[in-house]
Coordinates of C-alpha atoms in Angstrom, one line a residue:
Chain A
M209 CA -47.5 6.7 -1.4
W210 CA -47.3 3.1 0.8
K211 CA -48.4 1.8 -2.7
Y212 CA -45.6 3.6 -4.4
I213 CA -43.0 2.2 -1.5
L214 CA -44.3 -1.3 -1.5
K215 CA -43.9 -1.5 -5.7
R216 CA -40.4 0.1 -5.7
F217 CA -39.4 -2.1 -2.9
L218 CA -40.4 -5.3 -4.7
L219 CA -38.7 -4.1 -7.9
M220 CA -35.3 -4.3 -6.1
F221 CA -35.5 -7.8 -6.0
P222 CA -35.3 -8.4 -10.0
T223 CA -32.7 -6.5 -9.8
L224 CA -31.3 -8.4 -7.0
L225 CA -31.9 -11.9 -8.5
G226 CA -30.0 -10.4 -12.2
V227 CA -26.9 -9.5 -10.5
A228 CA -26.6 -12.5 -8.9
I229 CA -27.4 -14.5 -12.0
L230 CA -25.2 -12.7 -14.1
T231 CA -21.9 -12.8 -11.1
F232 CA -22.5 -16.4 -11.2
I233 CA -22.5 -17.2 -14.8
L234 CA -19.3 -14.3 -15.4
L235 CA -17.2 -15.9 -12.7
R236 CA -17.7 -19.6 -13.9
I237 CA -16.8 -18.5 -17.3
V238 CA -13.4 -17.6 -16.6
P239 CA -11.0 -20.2 -17.0
G240 CA -10.0 -22.3 -14.0
D241 CA -11.3 -22.7 -10.6
V242 CA -10.8 -22.4 -7.0
V243 CA -8.8 -25.8 -7.1
E244 CA -6.6 -25.4 -10.2
A245 CA -5.9 -21.7 -8.6
R246 CA -5.0 -22.9 -5.2
Y247 CA -2.6 -25.8 -6.7
A248 CA -1.0 -23.7 -9.1
A249 CA -0.3 -21.5 -6.2
G250 CA 1.1 -24.4 -3.9
Q251 CA 4.8 -25.4 -4.9
G252 CA 6.1 -28.9 -6.1
Q253 CA 2.8 -30.0 -6.5
F254 CA 1.8 -31.6 -9.8
L255 CA -1.5 -32.2 -10.8
D256 CA -3.4 -35.3 -9.9
Q257 CA -6.9 -35.4 -11.7
K258 CA -8.1 -37.6 -8.9
V259 CA -7.1 -35.3 -6.4
M260 CA -8.5 -32.1 -7.5
A261 CA -11.6 -33.8 -8.8
M262 CA -12.1 -35.1 -5.2
E263 CA -11.0 -31.0 -3.9
R264 CA -13.6 -29.9 -5.9
A265 CA -16.5 -32.7 -4.6
K266 CA -15.4 -31.3 -1.3
L267 CA -16.2 -28.0 -2.6
G268 CA -19.3 -29.0 -4.3
L269 CA -18.4 -27.8 -7.6
D270 CA -19.0 -31.2 -9.3
Q271 CA -22.4 -30.3 -8.7
P272 CA -24.7 -29.1 -11.7
L273 CA -24.3 -25.5 -12.4
W274 CA -28.4 -25.0 -11.4
K275 CA -27.9 -26.9 -8.4
Q276 CA -24.9 -24.9 -7.3
F277 CA -26.9 -22.0 -8.2
V278 CA -29.7 -22.8 -6.3
D279 CA -28.0 -24.5 -3.3
W280 CA -26.6 -20.7 -3.3
M281 CA -29.9 -19.1 -3.4
W282 CA -31.1 -21.0 -1.0
G283 CA -28.0 -20.2 1.3
L284 CA -29.2 -16.7 0.6
V285 CA -32.8 -17.4 2.0
R286 CA -31.6 -18.3 5.2
L287 CA -28.9 -15.6 5.7
D288 CA -26.3 -17.8 5.3
L289 CA -23.6 -16.8 2.7
G290 CA -21.9 -20.0 3.0
L291 CA -17.4 -21.3 3.7
S292 CA -15.1 -19.4 1.6
M293 CA -14.2 -21.8 -1.0
W294 CA -10.1 -20.5 -0.5
T295 CA -9.9 -20.7 3.0
G296 CA -12.9 -22.9 4.3
A297 CA -14.1 -19.7 7.0
P298 CA -17.5 -18.4 7.1
I299 CA -18.0 -16.1 4.3
T300 CA -19.4 -13.3 7.0
E301 CA -16.4 -13.6 9.4
E302 CA -14.4 -12.9 6.1
I303 CA -16.7 -9.9 5.4
K304 CA -16.8 -8.6 9.2
L305 CA -13.1 -8.1 9.1
R306 CA -12.8 -5.8 6.5
F307 CA -16.0 -4.8 6.7
A308 CA -15.8 -1.9 10.0
L309 CA -12.5 -0.7 7.9
S310 CA -14.2 -0.1 4.8
L311 CA -17.3 1.7 6.1
Q312 CA -15.0 3.9 8.2
V313 CA -12.9 5.0 5.3
A314 CA -16.3 5.4 3.5
V315 CA -17.9 7.7 5.8
M316 CA -15.0 9.9 6.2
A317 CA -14.7 10.4 2.8
S318 CA -18.4 10.9 2.4
I319 CA -17.6 13.8 5.4
V320 CA -15.0 15.0 3.4
A321 CA -16.9 15.4 0.3
T322 CA -20.0 17.1 2.0
L323 CA -17.9 19.3 3.5
L324 CA -16.3 20.4 0.7
A325 CA -18.5 20.2 -2.1
I326 CA -21.9 22.3 -0.9
P327 CA -20.0 25.5 0.0
L328 CA -17.8 25.6 -2.9
G329 CA -20.9 24.1 -5.3
I330 CA -23.2 26.8 -3.5
A331 CA -20.7 30.2 -4.3
A332 CA -19.7 29.2 -7.8
A333 CA -23.5 29.1 -8.4
L334 CA -23.9 32.1 -6.6
K335 CA -21.1 33.7 -9.0
Q336 CA -21.1 32.2 -12.1
D337 CA -18.8 33.1 -14.6
T338 CA -16.9 35.3 -12.3
W339 CA -13.3 33.9 -11.0
V340 CA -14.7 32.3 -8.1
D341 CA -16.8 29.9 -10.2
Y342 CA -13.8 29.3 -12.6
V343 CA -11.6 28.6 -9.8
V344 CA -14.2 26.2 -8.7
R345 CA -14.7 24.4 -11.8
V346 CA -11.3 24.1 -12.1
F347 CA -10.6 22.7 -8.7
S348 CA -13.3 20.0 -9.1
I349 CA -12.7 18.7 -13.1
A350 CA -9.2 18.6 -11.4
G351 CA -10.5 16.2 -9.0
L352 CA -12.4 14.2 -11.3
A353 CA -9.1 13.9 -13.7
T354 CA -6.7 13.2 -10.6
P355 CA -6.9 9.4 -9.6
S356 CA -7.4 8.7 -6.2
F357 CA -4.4 6.3 -6.5
W358 CA -1.9 8.8 -7.1
L359 CA -3.2 11.7 -4.9
G360 CA -2.6 8.4 -2.3
I361 CA 1.1 7.8 -3.8
L362 CA 2.1 11.6 -3.4
M363 CA 0.9 11.9 -0.1
I364 CA 2.9 8.9 1.1
L365 CA 5.7 10.5 -0.9
G366 CA 5.5 13.6 0.6
F367 CA 5.2 12.3 4.2
L368 CA 8.1 10.2 3.7
I369 CA 10.4 12.8 2.1
I370 CA 9.5 16.1 4.5
F371 CA 8.5 14.6 7.3
R372 CA 10.2 11.0 7.3
W373 CA 7.5 10.0 9.0
L374 CA 4.7 7.1 7.3
P375 CA 0.9 6.5 8.0
P376 CA 0.7 3.3 10.3
M377 CA 0.6 -0.2 7.9
V378 CA -2.0 -1.9 10.6
Y379 CA -5.3 -1.2 11.4
T380 CA -6.5 0.0 14.5
P381 CA -10.3 -0.5 15.5
F382 CA -11.3 3.5 15.9
W383 CA -12.0 2.2 19.9
V384 CA -9.3 0.6 21.1
D385 CA -6.9 3.7 19.6
P386 CA -9.0 6.4 17.6
W387 CA -5.3 8.3 16.5
Q388 CA -4.0 5.5 15.4
N389 CA -6.6 4.6 13.7
L390 CA -7.3 8.1 12.2
A391 CA -3.7 8.6 11.4
Q392 CA -4.2 5.7 8.9
L393 CA -7.4 6.4 7.5
V394 CA -7.5 9.7 7.0
W395 CA -5.2 10.0 4.4
P396 CA -7.4 7.2 2.2
A397 CA -10.3 9.4 2.9
L398 CA -8.7 12.4 2.1
A399 CA -7.5 11.3 -1.3
V400 CA -11.3 9.9 -2.3
G401 CA -12.7 12.3 -0.9
Y402 CA -11.4 15.0 -2.9
R403 CA -13.2 13.2 -6.6
Y404 CA -15.8 12.5 -4.7
S405 CA -16.1 15.7 -3.6
A406 CA -15.5 16.9 -7.3
V407 CA -18.3 15.0 -8.6
A408 CA -21.0 16.4 -5.8
T409 CA -19.6 19.8 -6.5
R410 CA -20.5 19.8 -9.9
M411 CA -23.9 18.3 -9.1
T412 CA -24.2 21.3 -6.3
R413 CA -23.2 23.9 -8.3
S414 CA -25.9 22.9 -11.6
A415 CA -28.8 22.0 -9.0
M416 CA -28.2 25.6 -7.7
L417 CA -27.7 27.2 -11.1
E418 CA -31.3 25.3 -12.0
V419 CA -33.2 26.2 -8.7
L420 CA -32.2 29.7 -8.6
R421 CA -33.7 30.3 -12.2
E422 CA -37.2 29.1 -10.8
D423 CA -39.9 31.7 -10.6
Y424 CA -40.6 30.9 -6.9
I425 CA -36.6 32.7 -6.2
R426 CA -37.8 35.6 -8.2
T427 CA -41.0 35.8 -6.3
A428 CA -39.4 35.8 -2.9
R429 CA -36.3 38.4 -4.1
A430 CA -39.4 40.5 -5.4
K431 CA -40.9 40.4 -1.6
G432 CA -38.0 41.8 -0.8
L433 CA -37.0 39.0 1.4
W434 CA -33.7 38.3 3.1
L435 CA -31.2 37.3 0.3
K436 CA -29.6 34.6 2.5
L437 CA -32.9 33.6 3.7
I438 CA -33.8 32.9 0.4
L439 CA -30.7 30.8 -0.6
V440 CA -31.2 28.4 2.6
R441 CA -35.0 28.1 2.7
H442 CA -35.8 28.6 -0.8
A443 CA -33.2 27.6 -2.9
L444 CA -30.9 25.2 -0.9
K445 CA -33.8 23.2 0.1
N446 CA -34.9 22.4 -3.2
A447 CA -31.3 21.9 -4.4
M448 CA -30.2 19.7 -2.1
L449 CA -32.3 16.5 -3.7
P450 CA -29.9 15.5 -6.7
V451 CA -27.0 16.3 -4.7
V452 CA -28.1 14.1 -1.9
T453 CA -28.9 11.4 -4.5
V454 CA -25.2 11.6 -5.8
I455 CA -23.5 11.6 -2.5
G456 CA -25.5 8.8 -1.2
L457 CA -24.9 6.7 -4.9
E458 CA -21.2 7.3 -4.5
F459 CA -21.2 6.2 -1.0
A460 CA -22.2 2.4 -1.8
F461 CA -20.0 2.5 -4.2
L462 CA -17.4 2.9 -2.4
L463 CA -17.8 0.4 0.5
G464 CA -17.0 -1.8 -2.3
G465 CA -15.1 0.6 -5.0
L466 CA -11.9 1.4 -3.5
V467 CA -9.8 -1.3 -4.7
V468 CA -7.0 0.4 -6.3
T469 CA -6.7 2.9 -3.2
E470 CA -7.0 0.4 -0.5
Q471 CA -3.8 -1.3 -2.6
V472 CA -1.8 2.0 -2.3
F473 CA -2.5 2.4 1.4
N474 CA -2.1 -1.2 2.5
L475 CA -5.4 -1.3 3.8
N476 CA -7.1 -5.0 4.3
G477 CA -11.1 -3.4 3.3
L478 CA -13.3 -5.3 1.2
G479 CA -11.9 -4.0 -2.2
L480 CA -8.6 -6.2 -1.6
L481 CA -10.8 -9.2 -0.7
F482 CA -12.7 -8.5 -4.0
V483 CA -9.3 -8.8 -6.1
E484 CA -7.6 -11.2 -3.8
A485 CA -11.4 -13.8 -4.1
I486 CA -11.2 -13.0 -8.1
A487 CA -7.8 -13.9 -8.6
R488 CA -8.5 -17.3 -5.9
R489 CA -11.5 -17.9 -8.3
D490 CA -12.7 -18.2 -4.9
Y491 CA -16.9 -18.2 -5.9
T492 CA -18.4 -18.0 -3.1
L493 CA -17.1 -14.8 -1.4
T494 CA -16.9 -13.4 -4.8
Q495 CA -20.5 -13.6 -5.4
A496 CA -20.9 -12.6 -1.8
L497 CA -19.3 -9.4 -2.2
V498 CA -20.7 -8.6 -5.4
L499 CA -24.0 -8.9 -4.2
L500 CA -23.4 -6.8 -0.8
I501 CA -21.9 -4.3 -3.2
A502 CA -24.9 -4.3 -5.6
S503 CA -27.0 -4.3 -3.3
A504 CA -25.6 -1.4 -1.4
F505 CA -26.1 0.9 -4.2
I506 CA -30.0 -0.5 -4.9
V507 CA -30.8 -0.3 -1.5
V508 CA -29.4 3.2 -1.5
N509 CA -31.6 3.7 -4.9
F510 CA -34.4 2.8 -3.3
L511 CA -34.3 5.1 -0.4
M512 CA -33.3 7.6 -2.8
D513 CA -36.8 7.1 -4.6
V514 CA -38.8 7.1 -1.8
M515 CA -37.5 10.4 -0.3
Y516 CA -37.8 11.6 -4.0
A517 CA -41.3 10.3 -3.7
W518 CA -41.8 11.7 -0.5
L519 CA -40.7 15.3 -1.1
D520 CA -41.9 15.6 -4.6
P521 CA -45.9 14.3 -5.0
R522 CA -45.5 14.2 -8.7
I523 CA -44.0 11.2 -8.8
R524 CA -45.4 9.1 -7.1
F525 CA -48.9 9.7 -8.8
R526 CA -47.2 9.3 -12.7
Chain B
M105 CA -37.1 -5.9 -46.5
A106 CA -36.9 -2.0 -46.8
I107 CA -39.6 -0.8 -48.9
Q108 CA -37.8 2.2 -51.0
A109 CA -39.1 5.6 -49.9
P110 CA -40.5 7.2 -53.5
F111 CA -38.1 10.8 -51.9
D112 CA -35.0 10.9 -49.9
T113 CA -36.7 11.9 -46.6
T114 CA -33.1 13.3 -45.4
A115 CA -31.0 15.1 -48.4
D116 CA -33.8 18.0 -48.2
V117 CA -33.3 19.0 -44.7
A118 CA -29.7 20.1 -44.8
A119 CA -30.1 21.9 -48.2
V120 CA -32.5 23.8 -46.4
E121 CA -30.9 25.6 -43.5
P122 CA -27.0 25.9 -44.8
R123 CA -25.0 25.3 -42.4
A124 CA -22.2 27.2 -40.7
G125 CA -18.4 25.8 -42.0
W126 CA -16.5 24.6 -38.7
V127 CA -14.2 27.0 -38.9
P128 CA -16.4 29.8 -37.6
V129 CA -18.5 27.2 -35.4
A130 CA -14.8 26.5 -33.6
L131 CA -14.3 29.9 -33.5
A132 CA -17.2 30.9 -31.4
F133 CA -16.7 28.0 -29.0
C134 CA -13.1 29.1 -28.4
R135 CA -14.2 33.2 -27.7
R136 CA -17.5 31.4 -25.5
R137 CA -15.9 28.3 -23.7
P138 CA -12.5 29.4 -23.2
L139 CA -11.7 26.5 -20.6
G140 CA -13.1 24.3 -23.1
A141 CA -10.9 25.6 -25.8
V142 CA -7.8 24.9 -23.6
G143 CA -9.0 21.3 -23.2
A144 CA -9.1 21.2 -27.0
V145 CA -5.8 22.3 -27.6
V146 CA -4.3 19.8 -24.8
V147 CA -6.3 16.9 -26.7
A148 CA -5.5 17.9 -30.0
L149 CA -1.6 18.2 -28.7
M150 CA -1.9 14.4 -27.0
I151 CA -2.9 13.4 -30.5
L152 CA -0.4 15.1 -32.4
V153 CA 2.4 13.5 -29.7
A154 CA 0.8 10.1 -29.9
L155 CA 0.8 9.8 -33.3
S156 CA 4.4 11.3 -33.9
A157 CA 5.4 9.2 -30.7
T158 CA 8.2 7.4 -32.8
L159 CA 9.8 11.2 -34.2
I160 CA 9.0 12.8 -30.7
A161 CA 10.5 9.8 -28.0
P162 CA 14.3 10.6 -27.4
Y163 CA 14.9 6.7 -26.9
D164 CA 12.7 3.4 -27.6
P165 CA 10.5 3.1 -24.9
L166 CA 11.7 -0.7 -24.3
T167 CA 15.2 -0.9 -24.4
V168 CA 16.5 -1.7 -21.1
D169 CA 20.1 0.2 -19.9
F170 CA 21.5 -1.3 -16.5
G171 CA 24.2 1.2 -16.7
A172 CA 21.5 4.1 -15.9
M173 CA 18.9 2.3 -13.6
L174 CA 16.8 5.1 -11.6
A175 CA 19.1 7.5 -12.9
A176 CA 17.3 11.7 -12.1
P177 CA 16.4 13.5 -14.3
N178 CA 19.1 15.2 -16.3
A179 CA 20.5 16.2 -19.8
T180 CA 20.3 13.0 -21.6
H181 CA 17.0 11.7 -19.2
W182 CA 14.9 14.5 -19.0
L183 CA 12.4 13.1 -17.0
G184 CA 15.0 10.1 -15.1
T185 CA 14.7 6.3 -15.8
D186 CA 13.0 3.7 -14.4
A187 CA 14.1 0.6 -12.6
F188 CA 15.2 -1.0 -16.0
G189 CA 16.6 2.1 -17.1
R190 CA 14.2 3.0 -19.5
D191 CA 13.6 6.5 -20.3
V192 CA 10.6 8.0 -18.4
L193 CA 10.0 10.6 -21.0
S194 CA 9.9 8.2 -24.0
R195 CA 7.7 5.7 -22.0
L196 CA 5.2 8.4 -21.3
V197 CA 5.0 9.5 -25.1
Y198 CA 4.1 5.8 -25.9
G199 CA 2.1 5.6 -23.5
S200 CA -0.1 8.0 -24.8
R201 CA -0.9 6.2 -27.7
T202 CA -2.2 3.1 -24.9
A203 CA -4.1 5.7 -22.9
L204 CA -5.6 7.3 -26.4
L205 CA -6.1 3.6 -27.6
V206 CA -8.0 2.7 -25.0
G207 CA -9.7 6.3 -24.7
F208 CA -11.1 6.6 -27.6
G209 CA -11.8 2.9 -28.4
A210 CA -13.9 2.4 -24.7
A211 CA -15.6 5.7 -25.5
F212 CA -16.6 5.0 -28.7
F213 CA -17.8 1.5 -28.2
G214 CA -19.3 2.2 -25.4
A215 CA -21.2 5.4 -26.4
T216 CA -22.5 3.8 -29.9
A217 CA -23.7 0.4 -28.5
G218 CA -25.0 2.6 -25.4
A219 CA -26.8 4.6 -28.3
I220 CA -28.1 1.8 -29.9
L221 CA -29.4 0.0 -27.5
G222 CA -31.2 3.5 -25.6
V223 CA -32.8 4.3 -28.9
G224 CA -34.0 0.6 -29.7
S225 CA -35.7 0.4 -26.2
A226 CA -37.0 4.1 -26.8
Y227 CA -38.6 3.4 -30.2
F228 CA -39.5 -0.6 -29.2
G229 CA -41.0 0.0 -26.2
G230 CA -43.5 -2.0 -24.3
R231 CA -41.8 -5.2 -23.4
I232 CA -38.1 -5.2 -25.0
D233 CA -37.9 -2.0 -23.0
L234 CA -39.2 -3.2 -19.9
Y235 CA -36.6 -6.0 -19.8
L236 CA -33.5 -4.0 -21.1
Q237 CA -34.3 -1.5 -18.9
R238 CA -34.0 -4.6 -16.1
L239 CA -31.0 -5.5 -17.5
M240 CA -29.2 -2.0 -17.6
D241 CA -30.3 -1.9 -14.1
V242 CA -28.3 -4.8 -13.1
F243 CA -25.2 -4.0 -15.0
I244 CA -25.4 0.0 -13.4
S245 CA -25.5 -2.1 -9.9
F246 CA -22.2 -2.8 -10.4
P247 CA -19.1 -0.3 -9.3
L248 CA -17.5 0.8 -13.0
I249 CA -14.5 -1.0 -11.4
I250 CA -15.4 -3.5 -10.1
L251 CA -17.6 -4.8 -13.7
A252 CA -14.2 -3.8 -15.3
L253 CA -11.8 -6.4 -13.5
A254 CA -14.4 -9.0 -13.8
M255 CA -14.6 -8.5 -17.2
V256 CA -11.3 -8.6 -17.6
S257 CA -10.6 -11.3 -15.5
I258 CA -12.6 -13.2 -17.9
L259 CA -11.4 -12.0 -21.3
G260 CA -7.6 -11.7 -20.4
N261 CA -5.1 -8.6 -20.3
S262 CA -4.4 -8.0 -24.1
L263 CA -5.2 -4.3 -25.8
P264 CA -8.2 -5.2 -27.2
N265 CA -9.9 -7.2 -24.2
V266 CA -8.9 -4.3 -21.6
I267 CA -11.1 -2.2 -24.1
T268 CA -13.8 -4.0 -24.4
A269 CA -13.6 -4.8 -20.8
I270 CA -14.0 -1.3 -20.2
T271 CA -16.4 -0.5 -23.0
I272 CA -19.0 -3.1 -21.2
P273 CA -19.8 -1.0 -17.7
M274 CA -19.9 2.2 -20.2
V275 CA -22.7 0.7 -22.2
P276 CA -25.7 0.9 -19.8
R277 CA -24.5 4.1 -18.5
C278 CA -24.7 5.5 -21.9
A279 CA -28.2 3.6 -22.9
L280 CA -30.0 4.9 -19.8
V281 CA -29.3 8.5 -21.3
I282 CA -29.8 8.4 -24.7
R283 CA -33.1 6.6 -24.2
S284 CA -34.7 9.3 -22.3
S285 CA -33.8 11.5 -24.9
A286 CA -35.0 9.4 -27.4
L287 CA -38.4 8.7 -25.4
S288 CA -39.1 12.4 -26.6
I289 CA -38.1 12.3 -29.8
R290 CA -40.4 8.7 -30.6
E291 CA -43.2 11.0 -29.5
I292 CA -42.7 13.4 -32.6
P293 CA -45.0 13.1 -35.5
Y294 CA -42.0 12.0 -38.1
V295 CA -41.4 8.7 -36.5
D296 CA -45.0 7.3 -37.1
A297 CA -44.9 8.5 -40.4
A298 CA -42.1 6.8 -41.4
R299 CA -43.9 3.9 -40.1
A300 CA -46.7 4.9 -41.8
A301 CA -44.4 5.1 -44.8
G302 CA -43.4 1.7 -44.2
F303 CA -39.5 1.9 -43.3
S304 CA -38.1 -0.8 -41.4
H305 CA -37.6 -0.5 -37.9
G306 CA -33.8 -1.0 -38.5
R307 CA -33.9 1.6 -41.2
I308 CA -36.5 4.4 -38.9
I309 CA -33.9 3.9 -35.5
F310 CA -30.6 4.0 -37.6
R311 CA -31.7 6.8 -39.8
H312 CA -34.4 9.1 -38.5
M313 CA -33.7 8.5 -34.1
L314 CA -29.9 7.9 -33.9
P315 CA -29.2 11.1 -35.7
N316 CA -31.0 13.3 -33.8
V317 CA -29.5 12.0 -30.4
M318 CA -26.6 13.3 -31.6
A319 CA -26.0 15.6 -29.0
P320 CA -26.8 13.6 -25.5
Y321 CA -24.6 11.1 -27.6
L322 CA -21.7 13.5 -28.2
I323 CA -21.8 14.5 -24.4
M324 CA -21.9 10.6 -23.7
L325 CA -19.1 9.8 -25.1
S326 CA -16.7 12.8 -24.3
A327 CA -17.4 12.1 -20.8
F328 CA -16.6 8.5 -21.1
L329 CA -13.3 9.5 -23.2
G330 CA -11.7 10.3 -19.6
Q331 CA -13.2 8.1 -17.8
A332 CA -12.1 5.4 -20.1
I333 CA -8.6 6.6 -19.5
L334 CA -8.6 6.7 -15.9
L335 CA -10.4 2.8 -15.4
E336 CA -7.6 2.0 -18.0
A337 CA -5.1 3.4 -15.6
S338 CA -6.4 1.8 -12.4
L339 CA -6.8 -1.8 -13.9
S340 CA -3.1 -1.6 -15.0
F341 CA -2.0 -0.1 -11.7
L342 CA -3.2 -3.0 -10.3
G343 CA -1.4 -5.2 -12.8
L344 CA -4.8 -6.1 -14.1
G345 CA -4.6 -3.9 -17.6
V346 CA -2.5 -3.9 -19.9
Q347 CA 0.9 -5.7 -19.5
E348 CA 4.8 -5.0 -19.6
P349 CA 6.8 -4.6 -21.6
I350 CA 3.7 -2.1 -23.1
A351 CA 4.2 1.6 -22.5
A352 CA 1.2 2.6 -20.7
W353 CA 0.5 5.2 -17.1
G354 CA -1.2 3.3 -15.0
L355 CA 1.5 0.8 -15.3
M356 CA 4.7 2.9 -14.7
L357 CA 2.6 3.6 -11.5
R358 CA 3.0 0.3 -10.7
G359 CA 5.7 -2.2 -8.6
A360 CA 9.2 -0.1 -8.4
A361 CA 7.4 3.4 -8.8
V362 CA 6.2 2.7 -5.8
D363 CA 8.7 0.7 -4.0
F364 CA 11.7 3.0 -5.0
A365 CA 9.4 6.2 -4.5
E366 CA 11.3 7.9 -2.0
T367 CA 14.6 7.7 -4.3
A368 CA 13.2 7.9 -7.3
P369 CA 9.9 10.0 -6.9
W370 CA 10.6 11.0 -10.9
M371 CA 9.0 7.6 -11.4
A372 CA 5.9 7.9 -9.6
I373 CA 5.2 12.0 -10.3
F374 CA 5.2 12.1 -13.8
P375 CA 2.7 9.0 -15.0
G376 CA 0.3 10.4 -12.2
L377 CA 1.0 13.7 -13.9
A378 CA 0.0 12.9 -17.3
I379 CA -2.9 10.5 -16.6
S380 CA -4.3 13.8 -15.0
L381 CA -3.3 16.5 -17.5
A382 CA -5.4 14.2 -19.4
V383 CA -8.3 13.3 -18.2
F384 CA -8.4 17.4 -16.9
A385 CA -8.3 17.9 -20.8
F386 CA -11.0 15.6 -22.4
N387 CA -13.3 16.8 -18.8
L388 CA -12.8 20.4 -19.7
F389 CA -13.3 19.5 -23.6
G390 CA -16.6 18.1 -22.7
D391 CA -17.7 19.9 -19.8
S392 CA -17.8 23.1 -22.2
L393 CA -19.5 20.9 -25.1
R394 CA -21.9 19.4 -22.9
D395 CA -22.9 23.0 -21.8
A396 CA -23.0 24.1 -25.3
L397 CA -25.1 21.5 -26.8
D398 CA -27.8 20.7 -23.6
P399 CA -27.2 22.6 -20.4
K400 CA -29.8 20.5 -19.3
L401 CA -28.3 17.1 -19.3
R402 CA -25.8 16.4 -16.5
T403 CA -23.0 14.2 -16.5
L404 CA -21.3 13.7 -14.0

């Protein structure tokens, strides 16, 4: 078991390195850099090649590419993400500002999704091909089809027209004023949570259906076990693995993937920071963000694999 | 160079088992999977609308009419007009062209490239398989939208570039699924037989293995269709996808649609409905197709 975990753990690093290299290269293929972006944004500035060269030198952009990459990697090893090329502030600070918000929305959306998905998925599986199943399936396919940003627009529109009310626009940390905080963040969490729950509902349904056909369920029923007990003890427990995986992976994606929904609700989260960083050609910040988002996914993936191996001995002996 | 086989290995197979025509197959599909049939009908209607946009649309989607800005739905403009006085219905009709073009384009290229990579990876095995899989892992670690965003900012945002940007994140996801089906096919003796007959790798991959992963390929393709349309809408909504004045649903939700949402809600409601309906229909159809072809395979 430990050998498997160690092997799987070490496998994370080549992937992370790959992500780092890919991001590094992709960013530098894009025409223009932060200096050009800054001067294009400033008004009445003419492009003085000398000044620009000086600016580049200050940011280390005149160094050969391999040197820039090695510097970045060396920084990472010392847990130093460096400075944002645009604001000059430490990247850890820039990310810290937004991380709490993104994390909270992601956690709340996961709660919404789990609360919806598990009961709905089980109900649909138990009543397969009845109206219950059809309603749940249509509801969840609609969840996959509705863009969460549009759902967000509709929510805001509804509040505005019906209640003449808008969610607060400024972020208040939860511990400062929980009500103000929830009044702002519940809506994006619901908008995203619906889509997310659709993914999880479908997984719950298909996993349950598969498990319900297993021999041990038939055995349990033949023994005359109480149906509820069979469902909870035997079926649900075994069906939960893929469901937990999907919820975990979606959660990892939500941390950075809320790009569009954040725009609608005017949230200053990691997604918005990412879009800004790309537009400004802020290499260091973009790299840090991509690596953060990708490592969230890779780590969750690792944890899921370990959990699978722990629960299913066949995997670790393969 | 491929050595020609003395007999055609593929021709006889079809002859042995006469296939049912597509009409009875389609009818059986409709009877057994009503939800999927509904999806298929909506998809067919959308394709029809997109093809005959010039005939159906009441106005030119690009004509600006400052006399009728932000007009509410009425007899002349059924779904109202936008901030430039452009007819919303006409822009929706033309927007279906953009959506379908991106949807089919990205899904087709993504699934096809993924299938070739997946089958190739499974066929060659060993080191090539290992490296390809690691590379795919890297690509899959990016959320769809993040990779698409990065691609668009590299390529620029013309329509073909948007299609490419959406295609790229789809490739590894498809390759992963196809590879696992192809692995089991590789174990079937006919692949060894083909190798023993001296066929080239290319011929074995394309003529012998690819046709046998048709089921997962079609499933991935139909699953990607909806996703690609959603992704295009998201990119366009951010202003990083298709650019004005092209009619695109995501683009219609951007800017003025949000700014004037209170006074002109039709601008925000109808394009979103169009996106949802389109993706919903594709998903309904794709789901039923998956159930019919391979109930064990899970797609999101």
